[in-house]
Structure formats: structure tokens, C-alpha cells
mmCIF file of N, CA and C in Angstrom:
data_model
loop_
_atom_site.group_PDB
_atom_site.id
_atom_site.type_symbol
_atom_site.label_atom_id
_atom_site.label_comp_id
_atom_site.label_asym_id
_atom_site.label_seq_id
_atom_site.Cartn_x
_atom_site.Cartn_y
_atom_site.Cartn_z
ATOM 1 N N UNK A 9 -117.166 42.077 53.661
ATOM 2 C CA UNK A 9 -118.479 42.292 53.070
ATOM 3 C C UNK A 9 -118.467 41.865 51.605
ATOM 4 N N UNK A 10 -117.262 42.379 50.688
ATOM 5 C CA UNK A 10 -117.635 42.069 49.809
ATOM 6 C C UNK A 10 -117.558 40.816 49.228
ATOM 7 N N UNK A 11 -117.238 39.103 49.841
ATOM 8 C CA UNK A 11 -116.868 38.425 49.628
ATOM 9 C C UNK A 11 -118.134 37.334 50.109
ATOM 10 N N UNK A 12 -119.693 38.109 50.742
ATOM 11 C CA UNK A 12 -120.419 38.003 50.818
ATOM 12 C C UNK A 12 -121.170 38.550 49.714
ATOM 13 N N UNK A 13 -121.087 38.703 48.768
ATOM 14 C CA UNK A 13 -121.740 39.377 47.653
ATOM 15 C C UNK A 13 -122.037 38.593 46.437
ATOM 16 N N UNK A 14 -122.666 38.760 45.187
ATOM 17 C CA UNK A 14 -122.663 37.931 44.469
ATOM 18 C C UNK A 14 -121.817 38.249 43.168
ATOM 19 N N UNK A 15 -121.630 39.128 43.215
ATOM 20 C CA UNK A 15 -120.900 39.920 42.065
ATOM 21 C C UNK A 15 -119.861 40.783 42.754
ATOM 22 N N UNK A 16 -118.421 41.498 42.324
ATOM 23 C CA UNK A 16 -117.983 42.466 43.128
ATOM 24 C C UNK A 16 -117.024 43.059 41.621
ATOM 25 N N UNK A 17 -117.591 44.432 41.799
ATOM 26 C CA UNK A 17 -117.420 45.656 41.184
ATOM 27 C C UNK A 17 -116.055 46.266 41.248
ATOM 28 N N UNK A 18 -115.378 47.054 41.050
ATOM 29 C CA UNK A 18 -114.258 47.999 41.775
ATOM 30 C C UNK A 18 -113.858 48.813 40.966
ATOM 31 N N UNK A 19 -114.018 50.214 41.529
ATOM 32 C CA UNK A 19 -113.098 51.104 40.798
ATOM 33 C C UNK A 19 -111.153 50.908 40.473
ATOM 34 N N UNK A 20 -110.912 51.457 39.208
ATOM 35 C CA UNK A 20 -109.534 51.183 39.392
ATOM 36 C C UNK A 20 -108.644 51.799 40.903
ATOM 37 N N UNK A 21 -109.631 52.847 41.509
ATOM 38 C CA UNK A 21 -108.644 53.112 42.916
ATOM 39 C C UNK A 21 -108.515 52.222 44.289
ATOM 40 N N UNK A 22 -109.641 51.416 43.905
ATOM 41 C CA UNK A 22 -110.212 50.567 44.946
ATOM 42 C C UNK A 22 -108.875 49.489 45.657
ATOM 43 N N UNK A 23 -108.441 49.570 46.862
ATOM 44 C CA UNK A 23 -107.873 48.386 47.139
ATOM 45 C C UNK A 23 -108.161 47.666 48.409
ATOM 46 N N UNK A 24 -107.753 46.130 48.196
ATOM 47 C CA UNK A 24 -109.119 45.409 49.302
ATOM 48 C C UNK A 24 -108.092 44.707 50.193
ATOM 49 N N UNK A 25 -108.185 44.180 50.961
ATOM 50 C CA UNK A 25 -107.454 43.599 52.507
ATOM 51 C C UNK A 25 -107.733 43.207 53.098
ATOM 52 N N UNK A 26 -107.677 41.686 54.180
ATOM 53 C CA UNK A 26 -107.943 41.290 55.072
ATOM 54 C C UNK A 26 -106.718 41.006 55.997
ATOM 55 N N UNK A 27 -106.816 41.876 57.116
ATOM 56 C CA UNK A 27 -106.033 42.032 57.838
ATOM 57 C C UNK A 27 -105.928 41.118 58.870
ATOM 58 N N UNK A 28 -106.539 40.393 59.477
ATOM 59 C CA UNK A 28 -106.725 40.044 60.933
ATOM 60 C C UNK A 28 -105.404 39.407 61.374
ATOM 61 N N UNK A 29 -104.365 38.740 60.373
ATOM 62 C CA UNK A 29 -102.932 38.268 60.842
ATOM 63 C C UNK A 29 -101.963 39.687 61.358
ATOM 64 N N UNK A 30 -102.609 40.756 60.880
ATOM 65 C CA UNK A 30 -101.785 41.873 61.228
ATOM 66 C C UNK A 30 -102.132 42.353 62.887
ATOM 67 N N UNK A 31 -103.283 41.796 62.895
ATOM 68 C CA UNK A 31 -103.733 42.060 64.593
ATOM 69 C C UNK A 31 -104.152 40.547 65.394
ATOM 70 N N UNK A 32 -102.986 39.864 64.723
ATOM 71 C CA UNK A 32 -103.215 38.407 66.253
ATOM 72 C C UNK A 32 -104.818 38.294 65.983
ATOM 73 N N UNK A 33 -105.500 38.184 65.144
ATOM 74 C CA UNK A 33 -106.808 37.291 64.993
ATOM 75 C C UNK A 33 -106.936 36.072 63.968
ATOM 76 N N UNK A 34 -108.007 35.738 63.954
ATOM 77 C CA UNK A 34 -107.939 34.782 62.910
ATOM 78 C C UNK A 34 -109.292 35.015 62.214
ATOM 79 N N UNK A 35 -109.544 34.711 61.166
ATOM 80 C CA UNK A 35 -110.726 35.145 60.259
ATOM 81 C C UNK A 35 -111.523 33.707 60.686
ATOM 82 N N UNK A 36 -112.616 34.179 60.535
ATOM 83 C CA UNK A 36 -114.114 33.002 60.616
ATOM 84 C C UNK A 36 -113.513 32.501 59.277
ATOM 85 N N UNK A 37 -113.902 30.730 59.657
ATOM 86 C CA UNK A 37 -113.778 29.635 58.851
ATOM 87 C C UNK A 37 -114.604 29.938 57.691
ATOM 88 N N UNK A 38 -115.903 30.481 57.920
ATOM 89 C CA UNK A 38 -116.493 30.603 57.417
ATOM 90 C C UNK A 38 -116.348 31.779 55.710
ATOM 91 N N UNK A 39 -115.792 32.892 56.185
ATOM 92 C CA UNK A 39 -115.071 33.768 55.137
ATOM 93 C C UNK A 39 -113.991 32.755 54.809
ATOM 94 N N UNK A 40 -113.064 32.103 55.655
ATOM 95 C CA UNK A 40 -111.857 31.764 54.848
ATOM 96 C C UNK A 40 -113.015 30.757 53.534
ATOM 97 N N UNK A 41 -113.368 30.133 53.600
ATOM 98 C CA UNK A 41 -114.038 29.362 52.716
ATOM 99 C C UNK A 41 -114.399 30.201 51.572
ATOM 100 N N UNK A 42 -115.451 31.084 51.916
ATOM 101 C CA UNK A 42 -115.582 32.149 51.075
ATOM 102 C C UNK A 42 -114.486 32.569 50.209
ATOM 103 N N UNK A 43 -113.440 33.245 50.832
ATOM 104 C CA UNK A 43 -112.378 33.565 50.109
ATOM 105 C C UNK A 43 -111.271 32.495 49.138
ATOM 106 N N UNK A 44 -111.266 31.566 49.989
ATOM 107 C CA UNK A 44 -110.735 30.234 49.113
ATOM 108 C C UNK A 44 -111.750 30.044 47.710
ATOM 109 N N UNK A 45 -113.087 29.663 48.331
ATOM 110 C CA UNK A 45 -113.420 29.345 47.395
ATOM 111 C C UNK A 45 -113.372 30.628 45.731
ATOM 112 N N UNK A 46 -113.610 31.657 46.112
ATOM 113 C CA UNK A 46 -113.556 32.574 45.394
ATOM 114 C C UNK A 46 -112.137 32.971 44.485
ATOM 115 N N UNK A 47 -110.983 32.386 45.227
ATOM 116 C CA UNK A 47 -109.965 32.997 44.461
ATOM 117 C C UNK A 47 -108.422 31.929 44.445
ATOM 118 N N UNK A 48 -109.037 30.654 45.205
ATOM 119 C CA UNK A 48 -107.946 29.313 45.161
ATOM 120 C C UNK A 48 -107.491 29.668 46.386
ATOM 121 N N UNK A 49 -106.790 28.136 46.891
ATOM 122 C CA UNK A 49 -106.190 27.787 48.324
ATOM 123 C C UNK A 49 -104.790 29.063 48.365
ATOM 124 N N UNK A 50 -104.458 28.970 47.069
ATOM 125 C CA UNK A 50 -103.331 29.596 47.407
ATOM 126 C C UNK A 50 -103.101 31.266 47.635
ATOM 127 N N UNK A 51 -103.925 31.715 46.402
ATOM 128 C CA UNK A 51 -103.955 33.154 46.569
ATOM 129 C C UNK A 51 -104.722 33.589 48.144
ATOM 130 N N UNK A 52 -105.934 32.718 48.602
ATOM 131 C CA UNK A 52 -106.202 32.867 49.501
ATOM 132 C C UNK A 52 -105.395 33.370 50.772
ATOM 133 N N UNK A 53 -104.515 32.357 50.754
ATOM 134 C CA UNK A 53 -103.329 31.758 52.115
ATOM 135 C C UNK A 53 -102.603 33.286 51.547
ATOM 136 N N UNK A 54 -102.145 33.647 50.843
ATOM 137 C CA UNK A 54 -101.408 35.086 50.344
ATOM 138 C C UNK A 54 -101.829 36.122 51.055
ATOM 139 N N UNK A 55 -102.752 36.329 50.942
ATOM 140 C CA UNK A 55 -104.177 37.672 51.467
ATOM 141 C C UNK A 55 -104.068 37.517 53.144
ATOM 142 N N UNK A 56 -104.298 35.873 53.586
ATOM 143 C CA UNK A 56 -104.830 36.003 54.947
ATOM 144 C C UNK A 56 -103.206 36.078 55.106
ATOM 145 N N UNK A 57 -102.572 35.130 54.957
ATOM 146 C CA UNK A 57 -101.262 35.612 55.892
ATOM 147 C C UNK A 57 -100.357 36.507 55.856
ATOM 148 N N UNK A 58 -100.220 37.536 54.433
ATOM 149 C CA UNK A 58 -99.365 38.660 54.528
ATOM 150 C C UNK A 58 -100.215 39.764 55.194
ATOM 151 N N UNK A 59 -102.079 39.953 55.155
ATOM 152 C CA UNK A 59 -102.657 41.319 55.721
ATOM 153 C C UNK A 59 -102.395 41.969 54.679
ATOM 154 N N UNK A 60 -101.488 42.334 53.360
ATOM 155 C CA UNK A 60 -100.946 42.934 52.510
ATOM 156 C C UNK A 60 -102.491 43.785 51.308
ATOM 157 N N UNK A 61 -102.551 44.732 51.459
ATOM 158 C CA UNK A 61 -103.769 45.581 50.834
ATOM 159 C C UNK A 61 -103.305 45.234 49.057
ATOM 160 N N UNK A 62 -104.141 45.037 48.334
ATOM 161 C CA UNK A 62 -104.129 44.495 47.144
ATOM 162 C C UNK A 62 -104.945 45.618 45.702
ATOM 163 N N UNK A 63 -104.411 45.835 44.729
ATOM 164 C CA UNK A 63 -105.188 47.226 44.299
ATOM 165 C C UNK A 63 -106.014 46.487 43.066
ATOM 166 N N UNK A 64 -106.977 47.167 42.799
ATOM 167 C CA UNK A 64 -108.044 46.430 41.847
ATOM 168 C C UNK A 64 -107.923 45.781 40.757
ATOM 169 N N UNK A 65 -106.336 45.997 40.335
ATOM 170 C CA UNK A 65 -106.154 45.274 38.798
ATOM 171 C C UNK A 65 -105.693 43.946 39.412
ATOM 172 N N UNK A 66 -105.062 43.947 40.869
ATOM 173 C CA UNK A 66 -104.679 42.474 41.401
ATOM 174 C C UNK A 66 -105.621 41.723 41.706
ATOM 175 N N UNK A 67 -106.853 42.331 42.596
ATOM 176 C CA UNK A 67 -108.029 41.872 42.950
ATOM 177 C C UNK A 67 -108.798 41.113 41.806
ATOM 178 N N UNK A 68 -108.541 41.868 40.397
ATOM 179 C CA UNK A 68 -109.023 41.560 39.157
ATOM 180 C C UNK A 68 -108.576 40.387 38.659
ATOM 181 N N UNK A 69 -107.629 40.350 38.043
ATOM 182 C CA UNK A 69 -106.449 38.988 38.211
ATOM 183 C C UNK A 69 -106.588 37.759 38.640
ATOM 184 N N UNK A 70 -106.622 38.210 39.923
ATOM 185 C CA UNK A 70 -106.958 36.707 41.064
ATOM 186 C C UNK A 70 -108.404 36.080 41.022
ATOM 187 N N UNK A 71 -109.167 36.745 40.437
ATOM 188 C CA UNK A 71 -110.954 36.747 40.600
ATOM 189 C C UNK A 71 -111.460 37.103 41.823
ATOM 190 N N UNK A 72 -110.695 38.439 42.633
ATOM 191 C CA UNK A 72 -111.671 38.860 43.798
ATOM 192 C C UNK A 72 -112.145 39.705 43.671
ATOM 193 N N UNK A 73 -112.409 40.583 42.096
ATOM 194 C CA UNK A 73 -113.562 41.295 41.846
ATOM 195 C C UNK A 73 -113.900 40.610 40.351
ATOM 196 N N UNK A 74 -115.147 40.747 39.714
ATOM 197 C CA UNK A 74 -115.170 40.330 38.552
ATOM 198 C C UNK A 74 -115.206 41.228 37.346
ATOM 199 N N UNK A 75 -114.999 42.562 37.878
ATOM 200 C CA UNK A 75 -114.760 43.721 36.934
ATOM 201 C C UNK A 75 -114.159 44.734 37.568
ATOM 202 N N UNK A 76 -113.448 45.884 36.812
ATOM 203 C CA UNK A 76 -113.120 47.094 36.880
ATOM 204 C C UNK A 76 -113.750 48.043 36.475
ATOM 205 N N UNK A 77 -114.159 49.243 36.810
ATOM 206 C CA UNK A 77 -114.936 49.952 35.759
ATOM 207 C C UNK A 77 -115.123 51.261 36.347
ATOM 208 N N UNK A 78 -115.037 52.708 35.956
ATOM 209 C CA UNK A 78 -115.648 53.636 36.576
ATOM 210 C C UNK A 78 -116.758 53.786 36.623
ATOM 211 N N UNK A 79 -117.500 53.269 36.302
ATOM 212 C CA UNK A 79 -119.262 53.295 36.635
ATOM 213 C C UNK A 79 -119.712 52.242 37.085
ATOM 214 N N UNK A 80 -119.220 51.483 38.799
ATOM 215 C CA UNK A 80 -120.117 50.643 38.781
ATOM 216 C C UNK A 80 -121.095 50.485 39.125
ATOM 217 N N UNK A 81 -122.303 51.186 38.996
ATOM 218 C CA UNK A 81 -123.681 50.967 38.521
ATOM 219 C C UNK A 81 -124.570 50.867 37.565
ATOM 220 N N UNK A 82 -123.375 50.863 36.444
ATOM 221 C CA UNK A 82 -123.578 50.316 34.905
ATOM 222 C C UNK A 82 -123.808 48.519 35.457
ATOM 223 N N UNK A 83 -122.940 47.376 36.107
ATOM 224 C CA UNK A 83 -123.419 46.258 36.213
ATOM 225 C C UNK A 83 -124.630 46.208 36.976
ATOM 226 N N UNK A 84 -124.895 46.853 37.656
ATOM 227 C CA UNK A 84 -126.189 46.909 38.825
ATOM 228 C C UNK A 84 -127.543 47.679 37.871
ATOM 229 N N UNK A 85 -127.141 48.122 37.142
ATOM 230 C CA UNK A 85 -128.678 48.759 36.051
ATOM 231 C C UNK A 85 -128.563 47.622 35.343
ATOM 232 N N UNK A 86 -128.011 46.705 34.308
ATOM 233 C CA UNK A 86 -128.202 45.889 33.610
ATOM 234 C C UNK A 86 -128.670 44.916 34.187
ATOM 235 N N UNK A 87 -128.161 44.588 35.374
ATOM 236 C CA UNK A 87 -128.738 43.172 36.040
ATOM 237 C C UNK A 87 -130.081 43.551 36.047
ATOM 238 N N UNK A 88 -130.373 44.617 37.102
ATOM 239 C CA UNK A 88 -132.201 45.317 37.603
ATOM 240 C C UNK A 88 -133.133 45.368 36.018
ATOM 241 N N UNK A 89 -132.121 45.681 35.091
ATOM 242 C CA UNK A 89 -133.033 45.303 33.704
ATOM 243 C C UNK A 89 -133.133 43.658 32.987
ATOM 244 N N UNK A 90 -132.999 43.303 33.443
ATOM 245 C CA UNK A 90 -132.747 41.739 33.624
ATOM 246 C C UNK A 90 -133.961 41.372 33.908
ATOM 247 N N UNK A 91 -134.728 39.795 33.599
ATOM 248 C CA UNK A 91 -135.734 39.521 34.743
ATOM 249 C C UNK A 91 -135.518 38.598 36.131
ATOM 250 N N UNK A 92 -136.347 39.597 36.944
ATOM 251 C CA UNK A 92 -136.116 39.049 38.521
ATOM 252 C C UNK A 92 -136.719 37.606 38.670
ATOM 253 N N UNK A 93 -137.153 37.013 38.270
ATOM 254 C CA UNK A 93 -137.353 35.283 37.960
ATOM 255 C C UNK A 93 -136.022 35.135 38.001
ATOM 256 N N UNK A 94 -135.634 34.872 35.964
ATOM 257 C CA UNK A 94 -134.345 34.340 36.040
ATOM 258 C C UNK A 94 -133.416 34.871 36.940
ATOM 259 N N UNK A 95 -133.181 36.148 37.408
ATOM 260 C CA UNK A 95 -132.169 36.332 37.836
ATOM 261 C C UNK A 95 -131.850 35.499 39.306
ATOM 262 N N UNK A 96 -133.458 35.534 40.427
ATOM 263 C CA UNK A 96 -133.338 34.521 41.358
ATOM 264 C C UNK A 96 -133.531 33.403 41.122
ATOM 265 N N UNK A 97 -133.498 32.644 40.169
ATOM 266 C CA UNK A 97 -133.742 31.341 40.137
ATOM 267 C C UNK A 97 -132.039 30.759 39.786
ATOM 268 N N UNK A 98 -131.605 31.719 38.991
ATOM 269 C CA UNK A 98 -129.944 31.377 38.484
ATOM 270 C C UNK A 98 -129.158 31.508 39.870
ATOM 271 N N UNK A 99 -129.686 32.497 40.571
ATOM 272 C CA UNK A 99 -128.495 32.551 41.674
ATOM 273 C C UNK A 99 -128.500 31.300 42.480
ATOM 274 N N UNK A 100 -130.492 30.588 42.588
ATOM 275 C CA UNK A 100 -130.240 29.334 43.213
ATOM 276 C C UNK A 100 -129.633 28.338 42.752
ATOM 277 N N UNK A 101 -129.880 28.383 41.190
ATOM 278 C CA UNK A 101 -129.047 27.359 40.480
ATOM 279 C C UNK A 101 -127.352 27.461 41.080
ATOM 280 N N UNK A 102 -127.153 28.882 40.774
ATOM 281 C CA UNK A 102 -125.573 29.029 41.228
ATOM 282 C C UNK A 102 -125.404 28.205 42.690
ATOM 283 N N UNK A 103 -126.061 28.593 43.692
ATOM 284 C CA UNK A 103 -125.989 27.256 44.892
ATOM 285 C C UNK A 103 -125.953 26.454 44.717
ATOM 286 N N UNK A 104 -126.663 25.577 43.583
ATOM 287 C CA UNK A 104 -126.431 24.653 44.150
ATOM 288 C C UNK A 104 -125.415 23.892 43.224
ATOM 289 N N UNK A 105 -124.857 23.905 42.395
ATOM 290 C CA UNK A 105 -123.568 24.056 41.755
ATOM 291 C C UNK A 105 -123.056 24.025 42.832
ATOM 292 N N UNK A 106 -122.060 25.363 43.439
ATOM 293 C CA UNK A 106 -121.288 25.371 44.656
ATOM 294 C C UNK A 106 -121.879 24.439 45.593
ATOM 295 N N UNK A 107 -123.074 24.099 45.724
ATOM 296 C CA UNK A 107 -123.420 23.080 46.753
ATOM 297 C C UNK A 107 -122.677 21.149 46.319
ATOM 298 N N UNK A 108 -122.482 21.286 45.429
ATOM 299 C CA UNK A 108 -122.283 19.672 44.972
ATOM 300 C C UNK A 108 -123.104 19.255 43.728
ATOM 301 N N UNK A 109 -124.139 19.782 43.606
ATOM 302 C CA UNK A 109 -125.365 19.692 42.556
ATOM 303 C C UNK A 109 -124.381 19.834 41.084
ATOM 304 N N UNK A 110 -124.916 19.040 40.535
ATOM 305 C CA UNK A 110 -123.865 18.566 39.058
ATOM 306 C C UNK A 110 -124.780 17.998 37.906
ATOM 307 N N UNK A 111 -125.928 17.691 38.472
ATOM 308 C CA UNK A 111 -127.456 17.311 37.200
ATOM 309 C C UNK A 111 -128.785 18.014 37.806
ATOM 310 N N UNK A 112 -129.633 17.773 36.605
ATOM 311 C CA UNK A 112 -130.587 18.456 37.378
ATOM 312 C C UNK A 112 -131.359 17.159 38.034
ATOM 313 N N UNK A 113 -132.410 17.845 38.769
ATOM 314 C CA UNK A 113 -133.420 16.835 39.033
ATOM 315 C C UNK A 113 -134.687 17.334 38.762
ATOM 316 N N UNK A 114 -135.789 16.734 39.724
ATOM 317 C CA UNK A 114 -136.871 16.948 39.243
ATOM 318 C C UNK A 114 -137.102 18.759 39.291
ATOM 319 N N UNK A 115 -136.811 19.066 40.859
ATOM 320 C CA UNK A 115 -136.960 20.785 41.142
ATOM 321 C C UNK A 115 -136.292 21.434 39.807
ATOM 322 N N UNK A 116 -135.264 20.892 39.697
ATOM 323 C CA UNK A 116 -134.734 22.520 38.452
ATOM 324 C C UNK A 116 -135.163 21.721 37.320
ATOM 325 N N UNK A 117 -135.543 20.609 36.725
ATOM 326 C CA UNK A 117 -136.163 20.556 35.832
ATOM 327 C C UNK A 117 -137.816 21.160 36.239
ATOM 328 N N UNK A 118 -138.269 21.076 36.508
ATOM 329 C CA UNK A 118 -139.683 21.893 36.805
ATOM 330 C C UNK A 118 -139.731 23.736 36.843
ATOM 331 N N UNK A 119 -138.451 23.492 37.269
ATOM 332 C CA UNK A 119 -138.177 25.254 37.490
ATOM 333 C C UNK A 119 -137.474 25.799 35.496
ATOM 334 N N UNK A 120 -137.292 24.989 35.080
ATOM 335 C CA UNK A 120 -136.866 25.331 34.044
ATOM 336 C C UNK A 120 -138.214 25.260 33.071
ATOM 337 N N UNK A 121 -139.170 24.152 32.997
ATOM 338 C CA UNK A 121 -139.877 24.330 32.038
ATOM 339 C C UNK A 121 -140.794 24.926 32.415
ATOM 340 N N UNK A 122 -141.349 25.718 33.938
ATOM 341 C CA UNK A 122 -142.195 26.486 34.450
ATOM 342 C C UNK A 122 -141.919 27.691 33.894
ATOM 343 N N UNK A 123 -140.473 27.879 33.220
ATOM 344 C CA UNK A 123 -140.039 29.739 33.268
ATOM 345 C C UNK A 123 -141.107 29.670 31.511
ATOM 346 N N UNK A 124 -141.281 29.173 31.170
ATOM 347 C CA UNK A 124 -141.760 29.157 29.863
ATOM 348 C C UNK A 124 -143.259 29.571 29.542
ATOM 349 N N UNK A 125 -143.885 29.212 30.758
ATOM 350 C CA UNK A 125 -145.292 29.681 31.318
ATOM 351 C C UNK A 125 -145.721 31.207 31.725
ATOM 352 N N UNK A 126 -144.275 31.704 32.238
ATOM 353 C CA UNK A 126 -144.741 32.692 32.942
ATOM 354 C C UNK A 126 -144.369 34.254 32.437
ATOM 355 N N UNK A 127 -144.893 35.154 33.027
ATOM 356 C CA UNK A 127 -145.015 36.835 32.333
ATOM 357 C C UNK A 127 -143.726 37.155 31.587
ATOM 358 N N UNK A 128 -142.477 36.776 32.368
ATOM 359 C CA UNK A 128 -141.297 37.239 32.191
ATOM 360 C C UNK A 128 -140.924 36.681 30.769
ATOM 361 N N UNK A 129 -141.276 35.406 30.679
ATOM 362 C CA UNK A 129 -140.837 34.653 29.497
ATOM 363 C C UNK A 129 -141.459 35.717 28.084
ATOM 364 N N UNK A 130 -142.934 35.666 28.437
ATOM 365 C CA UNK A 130 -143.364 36.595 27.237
ATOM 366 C C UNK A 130 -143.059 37.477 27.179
ATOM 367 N N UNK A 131 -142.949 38.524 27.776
ATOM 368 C CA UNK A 131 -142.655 40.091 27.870
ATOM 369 C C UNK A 131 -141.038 39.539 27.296
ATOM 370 N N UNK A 132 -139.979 38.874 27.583
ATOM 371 C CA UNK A 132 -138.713 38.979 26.965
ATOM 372 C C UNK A 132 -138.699 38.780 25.525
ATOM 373 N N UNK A 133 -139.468 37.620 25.401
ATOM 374 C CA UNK A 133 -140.002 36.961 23.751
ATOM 375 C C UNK A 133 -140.335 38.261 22.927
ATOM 376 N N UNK A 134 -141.189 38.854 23.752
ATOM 377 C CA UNK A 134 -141.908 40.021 22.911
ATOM 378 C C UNK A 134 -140.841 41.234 22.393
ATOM 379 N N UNK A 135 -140.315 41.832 23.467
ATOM 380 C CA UNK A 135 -139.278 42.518 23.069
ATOM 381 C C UNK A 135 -138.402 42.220 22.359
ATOM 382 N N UNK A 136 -138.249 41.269 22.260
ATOM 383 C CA UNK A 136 -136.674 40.466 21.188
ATOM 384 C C UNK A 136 -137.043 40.573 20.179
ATOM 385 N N UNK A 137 -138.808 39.986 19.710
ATOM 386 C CA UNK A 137 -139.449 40.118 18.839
ATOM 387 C C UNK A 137 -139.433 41.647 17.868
ATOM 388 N N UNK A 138 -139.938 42.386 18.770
ATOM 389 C CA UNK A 138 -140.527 43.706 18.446
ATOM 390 C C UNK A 138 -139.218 45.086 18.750
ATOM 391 N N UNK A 139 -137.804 44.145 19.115
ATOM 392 C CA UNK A 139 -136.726 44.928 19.085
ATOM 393 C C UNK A 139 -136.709 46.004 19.990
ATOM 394 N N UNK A 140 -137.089 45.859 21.313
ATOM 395 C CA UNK A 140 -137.716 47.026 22.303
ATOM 396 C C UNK A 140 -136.730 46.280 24.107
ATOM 397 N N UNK A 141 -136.402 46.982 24.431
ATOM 398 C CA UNK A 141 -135.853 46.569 25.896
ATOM 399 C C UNK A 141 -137.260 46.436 26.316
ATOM 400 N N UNK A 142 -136.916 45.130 27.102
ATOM 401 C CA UNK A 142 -138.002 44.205 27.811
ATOM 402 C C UNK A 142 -138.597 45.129 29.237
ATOM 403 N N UNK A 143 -139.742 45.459 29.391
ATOM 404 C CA UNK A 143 -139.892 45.833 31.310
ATOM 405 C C UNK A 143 -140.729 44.712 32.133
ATOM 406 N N UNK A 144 -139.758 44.287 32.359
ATOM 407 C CA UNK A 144 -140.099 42.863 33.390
ATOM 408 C C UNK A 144 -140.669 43.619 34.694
ATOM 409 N N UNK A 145 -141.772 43.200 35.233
ATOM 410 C CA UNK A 145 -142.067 43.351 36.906
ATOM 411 C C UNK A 145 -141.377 43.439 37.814
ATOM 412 N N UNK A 146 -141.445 43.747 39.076
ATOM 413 C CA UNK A 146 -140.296 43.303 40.508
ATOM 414 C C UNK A 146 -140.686 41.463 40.755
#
């Protein structure tokens, strides 16, 4: 699950594992990718073929969480205070990066000078302005 996620959190007790070499399976191509891509061919091949449970400062390390923290819903309130524009428009950007995408074109140039038009842009402007946390819409 969590390697389906966009961000991944962990307490320092937290430790993570993919087992399926420990029970004669094999993981969907599809996660192995996931997991490769997330943390290199090699650390990958480590994880799937020892099954070996890994504790959060290793997970940390390798980049299979991107923080430690006892509160993680301190990253999940900052994001939600964030605006939901940029925040879905970056994650598509983030696709398409991982997709091959390396310039923009016309779509994310349009999507970039559109953000300038719209509520979120002012309401952030304003607050920065007027020194006030921004309340962006859903």
C-alpha cells in the first residue's frame, strides 16, 4: 500500500517488508517497478529477495519513506493547508516527469499561466501580502 502513495510518513517504530520470496510468490511487476523506481534496482532486489523487515531509519535512508516523525499528520495538515489546484496539478506534473516528460508543452504551459487567473493564486498573494495563512477552497 504504501508504495502506492504519494508521500510516505513513518513513525520511528514503524517497520516495512515485502515478503512474498518468503512464501514461494512473486510480487506484481507492477509494484516491483514501483519499488525500484522508488528506492534503485538494487536496494529494491535487497527487500524482494531477502523478505527481511526493515525499521524506519533504514526505510528513511534508502528513500522508502520520505520522513520520520511522531506526528504524522503534521505532513498531511500542511499539505490540506496548501492549495488544492497547485497541489493537483504538481502531482500531474510529477507524472509526467516519471512519465518521460522533460519540457513543457503547450498543456503545462497553459496550466501554468492559467494558475495566475484563478482564486487560489489571489487568496495566496493576499495572505503573503497581509501576513495571514492563506484559506484556499476544496
Amino acid at each position: 500500500i504504501a508504495l502506492a502513495c504519494d508521500l510516505r510518513v513513518a513513525t520511528p517504530a514503524a517497520r516495512f517488508g515485502i515478503t512474498p520470496a518468503k512464501l514461494g510468490l512473486v510480487y506484481p511487476l507492477h509494484d516491483v517497478k514501483l519499488l525500484t523506481d522508488l528506492v534503485g534496482p538494487g536496494q529494491a532486489k535487497r527487500i524482494l529477495y531477502t523478505g527481511a523487515l526493515i525499521d524506519a531509519a533504514e526505510a528513511h535512508r534508502i528513500g522508502l519513506v520520505e520522513q520520520i516523525a511522531d506526528d504524522p499528520g503534521r505532513l498531511a495538515a500542511e499539505i490540506l493547508a496548501a492549495s488544492p489546484h497547485s497541489i493537483r496539478e504538481t502531482k500531474r506534473f510529477v507524472r509526467r516527469v516519471l512519465d518521460g516528460q522533460a519540457e513543457d508543452d503547450e498543456e503545462t504551459l497553459r496550466i501554468f499561466a492559467e494558475a495566475f487567473t484563478l482564486r487560489d493564486f489571489a487568496e495566496g498573494t493576499a495572505a503573503f501580502v497581509e501576513k495571514r495563512p492563506p484559506e484556499f477552497g476544496a
